[in-house]
XYZ file of C-alpha atoms in Angstrom:
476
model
C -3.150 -31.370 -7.214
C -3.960 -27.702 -8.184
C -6.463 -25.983 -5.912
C -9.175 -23.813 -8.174
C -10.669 -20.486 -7.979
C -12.550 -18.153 -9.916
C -10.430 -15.443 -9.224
C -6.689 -15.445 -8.360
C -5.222 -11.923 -8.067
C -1.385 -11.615 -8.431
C -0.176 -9.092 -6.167
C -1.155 -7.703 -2.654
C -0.707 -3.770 -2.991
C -3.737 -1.490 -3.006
C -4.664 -2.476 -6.047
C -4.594 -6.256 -5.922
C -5.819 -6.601 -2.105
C -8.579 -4.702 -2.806
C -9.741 -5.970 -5.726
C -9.303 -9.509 -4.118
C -12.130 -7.931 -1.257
C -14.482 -6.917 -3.654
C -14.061 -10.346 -5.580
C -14.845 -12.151 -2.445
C -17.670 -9.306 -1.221
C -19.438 -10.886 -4.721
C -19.184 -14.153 -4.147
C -16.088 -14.880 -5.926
C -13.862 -17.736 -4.472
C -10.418 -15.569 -4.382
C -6.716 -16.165 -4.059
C -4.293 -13.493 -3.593
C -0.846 -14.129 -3.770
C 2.192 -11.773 -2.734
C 5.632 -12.020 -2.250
C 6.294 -9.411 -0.059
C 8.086 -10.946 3.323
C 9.782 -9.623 6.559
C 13.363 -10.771 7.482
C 11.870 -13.813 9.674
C 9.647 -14.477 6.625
C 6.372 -13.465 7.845
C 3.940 -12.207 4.771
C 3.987 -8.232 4.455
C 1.082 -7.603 2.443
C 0.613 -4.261 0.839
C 2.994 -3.869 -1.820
C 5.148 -1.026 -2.131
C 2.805 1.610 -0.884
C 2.591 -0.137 3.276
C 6.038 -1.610 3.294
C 8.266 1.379 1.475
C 5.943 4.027 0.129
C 2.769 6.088 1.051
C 2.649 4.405 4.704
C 6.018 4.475 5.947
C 7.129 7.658 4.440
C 3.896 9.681 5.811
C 5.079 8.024 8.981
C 8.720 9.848 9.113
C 6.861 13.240 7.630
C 4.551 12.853 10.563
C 7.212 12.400 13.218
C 9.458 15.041 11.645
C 6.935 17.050 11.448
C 6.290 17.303 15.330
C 10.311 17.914 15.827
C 10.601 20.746 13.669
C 7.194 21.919 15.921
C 8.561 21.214 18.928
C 12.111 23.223 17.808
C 11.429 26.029 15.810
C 6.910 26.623 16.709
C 6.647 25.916 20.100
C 7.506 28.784 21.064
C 4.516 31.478 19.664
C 2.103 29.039 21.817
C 4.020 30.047 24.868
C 5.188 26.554 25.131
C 9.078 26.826 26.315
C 10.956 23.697 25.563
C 14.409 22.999 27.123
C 15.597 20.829 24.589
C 14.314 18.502 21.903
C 16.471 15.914 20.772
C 15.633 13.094 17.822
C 16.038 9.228 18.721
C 16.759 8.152 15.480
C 15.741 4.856 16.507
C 12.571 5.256 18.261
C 11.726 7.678 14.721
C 12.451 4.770 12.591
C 10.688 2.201 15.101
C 7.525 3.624 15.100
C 7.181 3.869 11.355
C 8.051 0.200 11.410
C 4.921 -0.417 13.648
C 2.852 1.648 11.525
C 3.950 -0.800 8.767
C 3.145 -3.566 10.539
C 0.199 -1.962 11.770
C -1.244 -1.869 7.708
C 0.726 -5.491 6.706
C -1.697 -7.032 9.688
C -4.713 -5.565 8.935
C -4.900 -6.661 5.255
C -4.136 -9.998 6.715
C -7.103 -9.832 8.912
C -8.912 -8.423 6.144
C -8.120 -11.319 3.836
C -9.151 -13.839 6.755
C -12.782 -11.975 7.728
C -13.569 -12.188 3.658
C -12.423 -15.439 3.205
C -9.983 -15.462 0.701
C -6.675 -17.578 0.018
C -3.408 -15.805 1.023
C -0.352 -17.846 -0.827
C 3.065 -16.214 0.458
C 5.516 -16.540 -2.739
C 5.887 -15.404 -6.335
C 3.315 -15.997 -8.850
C 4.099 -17.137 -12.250
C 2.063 -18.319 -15.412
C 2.203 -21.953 -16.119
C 0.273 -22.010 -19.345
C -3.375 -23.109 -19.305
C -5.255 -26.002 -17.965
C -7.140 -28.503 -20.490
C -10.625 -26.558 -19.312
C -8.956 -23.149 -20.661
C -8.532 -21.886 -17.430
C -4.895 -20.511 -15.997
C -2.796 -22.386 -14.620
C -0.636 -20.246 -11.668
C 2.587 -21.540 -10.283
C 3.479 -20.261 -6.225
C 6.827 -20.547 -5.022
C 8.010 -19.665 -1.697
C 6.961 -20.147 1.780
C 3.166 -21.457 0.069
C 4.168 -23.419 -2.603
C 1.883 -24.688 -4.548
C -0.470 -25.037 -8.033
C -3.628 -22.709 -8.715
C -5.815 -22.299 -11.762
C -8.434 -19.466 -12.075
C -10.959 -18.943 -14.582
C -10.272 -15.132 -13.851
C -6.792 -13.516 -12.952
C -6.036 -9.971 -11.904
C -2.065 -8.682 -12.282
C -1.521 -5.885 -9.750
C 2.465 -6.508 -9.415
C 3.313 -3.280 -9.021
C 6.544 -0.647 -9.538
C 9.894 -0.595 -8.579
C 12.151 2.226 -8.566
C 14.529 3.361 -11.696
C 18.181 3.611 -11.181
C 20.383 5.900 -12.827
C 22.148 3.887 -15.959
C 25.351 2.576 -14.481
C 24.554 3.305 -11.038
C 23.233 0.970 -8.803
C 21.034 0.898 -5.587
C 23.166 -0.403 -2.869
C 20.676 1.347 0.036
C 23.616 2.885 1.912
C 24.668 5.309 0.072
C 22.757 5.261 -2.872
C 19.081 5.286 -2.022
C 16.097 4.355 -3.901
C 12.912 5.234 -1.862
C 13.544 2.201 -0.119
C 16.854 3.085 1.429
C 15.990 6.733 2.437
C 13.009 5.156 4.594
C 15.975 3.729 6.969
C 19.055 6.233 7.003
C 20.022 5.079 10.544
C 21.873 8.636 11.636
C 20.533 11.910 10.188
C 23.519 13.021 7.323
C 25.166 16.101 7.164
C 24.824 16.322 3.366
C 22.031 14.286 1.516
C 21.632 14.909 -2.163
C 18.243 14.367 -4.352
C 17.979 13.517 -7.619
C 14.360 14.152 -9.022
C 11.905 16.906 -7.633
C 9.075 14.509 -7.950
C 6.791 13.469 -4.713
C 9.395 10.921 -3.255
C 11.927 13.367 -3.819
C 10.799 16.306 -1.729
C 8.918 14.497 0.243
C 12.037 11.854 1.529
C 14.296 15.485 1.272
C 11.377 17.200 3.415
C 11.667 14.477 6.170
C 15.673 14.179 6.728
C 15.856 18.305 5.869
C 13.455 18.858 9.204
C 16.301 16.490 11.282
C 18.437 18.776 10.343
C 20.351 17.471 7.070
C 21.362 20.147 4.134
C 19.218 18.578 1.336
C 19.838 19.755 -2.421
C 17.568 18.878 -4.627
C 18.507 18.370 -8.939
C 15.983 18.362 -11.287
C 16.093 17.693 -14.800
C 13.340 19.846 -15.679
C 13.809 23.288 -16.904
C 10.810 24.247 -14.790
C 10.011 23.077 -11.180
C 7.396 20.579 -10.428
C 5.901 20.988 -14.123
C 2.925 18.483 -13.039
C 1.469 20.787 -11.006
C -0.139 24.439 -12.005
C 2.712 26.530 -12.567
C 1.071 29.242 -9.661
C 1.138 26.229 -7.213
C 4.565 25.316 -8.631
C 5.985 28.805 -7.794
C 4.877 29.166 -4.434
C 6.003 25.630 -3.415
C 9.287 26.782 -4.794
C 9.407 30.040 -2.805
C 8.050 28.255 0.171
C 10.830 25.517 -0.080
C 13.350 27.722 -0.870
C 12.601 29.432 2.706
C 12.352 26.288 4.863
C 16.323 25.811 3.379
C 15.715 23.165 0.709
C 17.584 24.165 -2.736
C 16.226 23.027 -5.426
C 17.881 23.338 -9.045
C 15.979 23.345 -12.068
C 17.309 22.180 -15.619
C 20.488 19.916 -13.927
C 21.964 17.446 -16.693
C 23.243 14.842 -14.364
C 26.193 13.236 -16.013
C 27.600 10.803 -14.345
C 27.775 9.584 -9.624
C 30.875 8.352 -7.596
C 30.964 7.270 -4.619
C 33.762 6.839 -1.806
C 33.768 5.113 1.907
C 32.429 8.258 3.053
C 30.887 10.431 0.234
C 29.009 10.461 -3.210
C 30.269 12.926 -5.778
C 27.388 14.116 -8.399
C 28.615 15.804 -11.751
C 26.204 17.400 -13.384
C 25.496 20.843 -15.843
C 23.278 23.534 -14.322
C 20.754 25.238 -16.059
C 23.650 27.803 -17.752
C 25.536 24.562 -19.192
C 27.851 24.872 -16.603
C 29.937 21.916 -14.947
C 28.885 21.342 -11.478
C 29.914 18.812 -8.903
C 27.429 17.872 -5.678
C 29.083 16.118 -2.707
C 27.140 14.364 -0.214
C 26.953 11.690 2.503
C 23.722 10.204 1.091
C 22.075 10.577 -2.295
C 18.431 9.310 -2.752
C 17.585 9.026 -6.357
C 13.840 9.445 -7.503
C 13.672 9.748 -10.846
C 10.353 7.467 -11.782
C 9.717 4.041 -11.520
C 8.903 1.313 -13.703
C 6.523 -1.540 -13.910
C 7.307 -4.783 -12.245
C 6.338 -7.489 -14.522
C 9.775 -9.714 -14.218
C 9.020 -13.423 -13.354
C 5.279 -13.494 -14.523
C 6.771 -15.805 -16.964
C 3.892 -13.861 -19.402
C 5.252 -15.319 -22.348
C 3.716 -18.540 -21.074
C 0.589 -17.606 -21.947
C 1.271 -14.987 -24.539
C 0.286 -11.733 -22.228
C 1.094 -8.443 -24.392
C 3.572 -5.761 -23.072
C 4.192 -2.398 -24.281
C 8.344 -1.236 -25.331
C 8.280 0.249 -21.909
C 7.465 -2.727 -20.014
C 3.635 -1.984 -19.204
C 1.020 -4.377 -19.517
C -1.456 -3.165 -22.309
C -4.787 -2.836 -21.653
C -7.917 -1.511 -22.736
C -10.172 0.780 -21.160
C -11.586 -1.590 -18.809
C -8.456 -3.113 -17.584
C -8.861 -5.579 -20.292
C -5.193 -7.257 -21.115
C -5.127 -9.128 -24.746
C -6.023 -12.280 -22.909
C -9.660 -12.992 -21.897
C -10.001 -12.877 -18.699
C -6.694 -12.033 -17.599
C -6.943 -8.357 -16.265
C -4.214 -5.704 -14.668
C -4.097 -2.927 -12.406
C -2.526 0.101 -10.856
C 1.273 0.948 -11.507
C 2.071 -1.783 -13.917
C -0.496 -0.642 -16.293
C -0.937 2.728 -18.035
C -2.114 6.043 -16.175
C -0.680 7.759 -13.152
C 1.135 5.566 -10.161
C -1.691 6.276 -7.348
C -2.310 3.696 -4.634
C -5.197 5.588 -5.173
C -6.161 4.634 -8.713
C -5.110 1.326 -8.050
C -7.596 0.651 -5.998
C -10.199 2.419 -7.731
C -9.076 -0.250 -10.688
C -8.805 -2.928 -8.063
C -12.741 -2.942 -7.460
C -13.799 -1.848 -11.025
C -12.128 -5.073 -12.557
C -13.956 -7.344 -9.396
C -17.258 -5.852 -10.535
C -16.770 -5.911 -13.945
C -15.580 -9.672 -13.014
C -19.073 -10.377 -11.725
C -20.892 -8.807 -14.217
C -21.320 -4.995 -12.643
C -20.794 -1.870 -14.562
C -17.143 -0.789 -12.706
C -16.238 2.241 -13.354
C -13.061 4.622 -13.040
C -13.040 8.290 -13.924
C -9.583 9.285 -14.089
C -10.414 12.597 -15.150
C -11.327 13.061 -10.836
C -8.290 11.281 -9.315
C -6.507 13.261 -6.991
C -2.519 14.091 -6.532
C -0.920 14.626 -3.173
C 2.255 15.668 -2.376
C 2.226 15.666 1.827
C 5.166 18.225 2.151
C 5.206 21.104 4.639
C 3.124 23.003 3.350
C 0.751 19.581 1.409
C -0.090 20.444 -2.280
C -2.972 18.429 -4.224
C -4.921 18.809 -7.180
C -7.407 17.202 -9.237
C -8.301 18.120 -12.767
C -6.839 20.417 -15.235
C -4.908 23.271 -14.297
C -4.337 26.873 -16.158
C -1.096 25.804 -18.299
C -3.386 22.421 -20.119
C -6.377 24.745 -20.513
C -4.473 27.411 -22.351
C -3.302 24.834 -24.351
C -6.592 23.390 -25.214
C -7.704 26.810 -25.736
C -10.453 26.653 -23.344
C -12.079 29.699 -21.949
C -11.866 29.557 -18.140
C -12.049 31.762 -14.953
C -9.777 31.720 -11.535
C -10.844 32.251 -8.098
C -8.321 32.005 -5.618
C -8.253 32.738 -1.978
C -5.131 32.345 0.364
C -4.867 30.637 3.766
C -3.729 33.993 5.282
C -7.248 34.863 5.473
C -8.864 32.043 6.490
C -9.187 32.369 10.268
C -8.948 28.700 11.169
C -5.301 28.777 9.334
C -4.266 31.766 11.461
C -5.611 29.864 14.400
C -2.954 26.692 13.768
C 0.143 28.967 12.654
C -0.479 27.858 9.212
C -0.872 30.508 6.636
C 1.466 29.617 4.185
C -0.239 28.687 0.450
C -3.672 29.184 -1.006
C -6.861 27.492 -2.519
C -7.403 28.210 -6.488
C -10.776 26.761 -8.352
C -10.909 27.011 -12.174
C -14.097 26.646 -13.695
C -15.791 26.715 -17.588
C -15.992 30.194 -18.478
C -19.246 29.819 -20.008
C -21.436 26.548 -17.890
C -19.305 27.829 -14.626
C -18.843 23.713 -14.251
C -15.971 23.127 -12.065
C -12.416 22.207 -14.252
C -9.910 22.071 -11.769
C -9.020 22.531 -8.005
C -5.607 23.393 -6.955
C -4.330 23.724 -3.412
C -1.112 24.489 -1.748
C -1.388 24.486 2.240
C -2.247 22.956 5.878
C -4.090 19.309 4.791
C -4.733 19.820 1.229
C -4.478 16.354 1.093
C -7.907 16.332 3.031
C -9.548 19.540 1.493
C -8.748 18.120 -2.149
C -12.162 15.241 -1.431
C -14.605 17.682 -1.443
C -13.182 19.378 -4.914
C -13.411 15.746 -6.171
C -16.923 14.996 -5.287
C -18.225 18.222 -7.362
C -16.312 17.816 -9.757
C -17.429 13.759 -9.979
C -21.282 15.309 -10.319
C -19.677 17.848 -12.701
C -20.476 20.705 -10.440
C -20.396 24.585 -10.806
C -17.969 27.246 -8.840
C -21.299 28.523 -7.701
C -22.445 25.161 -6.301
C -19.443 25.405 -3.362
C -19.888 28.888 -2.885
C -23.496 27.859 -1.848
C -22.511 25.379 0.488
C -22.666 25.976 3.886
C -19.267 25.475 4.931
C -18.650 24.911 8.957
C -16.959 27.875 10.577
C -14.131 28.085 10.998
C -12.889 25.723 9.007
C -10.304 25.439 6.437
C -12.633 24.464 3.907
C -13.898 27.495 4.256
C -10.946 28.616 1.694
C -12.050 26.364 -1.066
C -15.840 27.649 -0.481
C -14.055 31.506 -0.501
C -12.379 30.598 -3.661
C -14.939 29.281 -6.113
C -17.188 32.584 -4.551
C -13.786 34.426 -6.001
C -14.522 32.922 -9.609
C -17.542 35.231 -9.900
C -14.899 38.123 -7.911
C -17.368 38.022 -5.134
C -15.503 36.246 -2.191
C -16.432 37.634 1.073
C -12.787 37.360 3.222
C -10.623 38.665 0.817
């Protein structure tokens, strides 16, 4: 007999646990269902973001982070350290407890809201005689569903290189590099994208020599090209190379070593050997096993599930979310979807402005943005202004040791509204929320200048740098 809700959500990352919450915050009667397990079997909620993205990796960063402190920065604080050694295991240990930290919580999370947790893969099974869908479980919660509403929010998994597969030894998809059990001697990186230096940032601070090949004839080309070229110069310093314009053609591997032939920039033949290679070059919706055909759900040529606007697939009332659907891969946006479909479910007004949502890369030094940046507005042919003001003056930098980077604001060259924020330095990540919020309101350059800004603080940069769009910043 087939248990009935009004809303079952496929998927348990950001995107389709949240969206389950706010479902069941409205009154909804929700099942999630996720297939994510441990190697006992026990449910590991969260999708690829707890279990072998954002969580874990920010773990290792964090962690790595401290050791290259404790080695190399110690020292100008007048702390003398004898030695500083790295237990691999304990480092790998505690970013599995972090993990499990997250996996629980959305556990308890589903439990305090009330909603259904199946363990197992979901599948369509057609519809029921009443029109709704009928859901098929299998695995450790077998079992038959039908919702009236259902949510897909199944996620990405990583792309391989054609002919070369994953085998998480050698070869490492994000997954793989989260649990390199000794540090390498030589670790190569295909893709300059955020898993790549991020993953290269972590094992580089152990101590590995990390190249890095990218395809692109410019470095990091989604960020604004004067973010872009510090990063690089920055990188470049801390002993990461990173080649631009690299035409890998074809990966060996040995017992012992992976060989990488590729053409440089020049269109010269190059080889790369390495102990480890970690391959990051995009990933691609998961959508295998929804058994969509079932029910007729259309997908694009590139596997995405089409949708409109509102998250709207070509069936009624069958919605999807976050990385399998068009748009940027964001835990973030995912979840912003996540709750604008559950509203829009109960007859709210959801909403998502993707013109605000943030990008993060948490390297050493972080980089984020949000909005356009100089490169799309001179293609646009908009008329714009810069202020930009570097950490070097900003006296609660100096006080941490951090002056590397620098805060830039765009704004409209003739409302002074606020276009795009752009910041390269100590917790962008956390400085980039207040950009967002103005520009959500569509704020002016002169409406952070105006705001009094705690002292000292490092916000105090992005307050110095829209003053600079009028060239009247007072530090600099």
């Amino acid at each position: 007999m087939s248990k009935e809700f009004d809303v079952v959500v496929i998927g348990a990352g950001p995107g389709g646990y949240v969206a389950a919450i706010r479902a069941a915050q409205l009154g909804k009667k929700v099942a999630c269902v996720d297939s994510w397990v441990d190697e006992s079997g026990k449910p590991k909620p969260g999708g690829t973001c707890t279990n072998v993205g954002c969580i874990p990796s920010k773990a290792l960063l964090q962690s790595s982070e401290h050791y290259e402190h404790a080695k190399e920065g110690f020292k100008e604080h007048g702390i003398e350290v004898s030695s500083v050694k790295m237990k691999i295991d304990q480092f790998l240990a505690r970013k599995n407890t972090v993990v499990q930290q997250n996996n629980d919580g959305i556990l308890f999370l589903f439990k305090k809201n009330k909603i259904d947790f199946f363990s197992g893969r979901a599948s369509f099974d057609g519809k029921a005689d009443n029109g709704r869908y009928k859901i098929a479980v299998e695995g450790k919660d077998n079992a038959e569903l039908t919702a009236e509403h259902v949510i897909i929010a199944t996620g990405s998994e990583p792309r391989a290189l054609p002919g070369v597969e994953f085998d998480e030894k050698q070869i490492l998809s994000n997954t793989g590099a989260l649990d390199i059990p000794a540090v390498p001697k030589r670790l190569g990186v295909i893709g300059a994208g955020v898993i790549g230096l991020e993953l290269g940032s972590v094992w580089r601070r152990l101590g590995a020599e990390v190249t890095v090949l990218e395809g692109m004839p410019k470095f990091l080309t989604v960020a604004d090209e004067g973010v872009a070229k510090e990063a690089a110069k920055i990188y470049k310093k801390q002993g990461l190379e990173i080649e631009v314009g690299a035409k890998v053609g074809g990966v060996k591997k040995t017992a012992k070593h992976v060989t990488v032939s590729y053409e440089n920039a020049k269109g010269e033949a190059q080889t790369l050997e390495v102990d480890k290679l970690i391959v990051s070059i995009g990933r691609v919706p998961t959508t295998e096993g929804l058994n969509a055909e079932s029910v007729g759900l259309k997908m694009d040529e590139r596997g995405f599930i089409e949708v409109d606007d509102n998250c709207q697939t070509n069936l009624a009332n069958v919605w999807a979310v976050g990385d399998v659907v068009r748009g940027p891969m964001l835990a973030h946006k995912a979840e912003s979807e996540g709750v604008a479909v559950a509203e829009r479910i109960a007859g709210e007004h959801g909403q998502v402005n993707y013109n605000t949502i943030p990008s993060v890369l948490y390297t050493s030094p972080e980089i984020s943005w949000v909005g356009k940046n100089e490169q799309q507005l001179k293609e646009e042919g908009r008329k714009y202004k810069v202020g930009q003001f570097p950490f070097l003056a900003n006296g609660r930098a100096r006080a941490l040791g951090d002056t590397n980077g620098f805060v830039k604001v765009i704004a409209c060259a003739d409302t002074d509204e606020v276009l795009g924020v752009h910041i390269i330095g100590p917790q962008a990540s956390e400085l980039i929320a207040e950009a967002v919020a103005i520009m959500e309101f569509k704020g002016a350059a002169e409406d952070i200048g105006r705001i009094c800004h705690a002292h000292p603080t490092l916000s105090e940069a992005l307050k110095e740098a829209a003053l600079g769009v009028d060239k009247r910043s007072v530090n600099f």
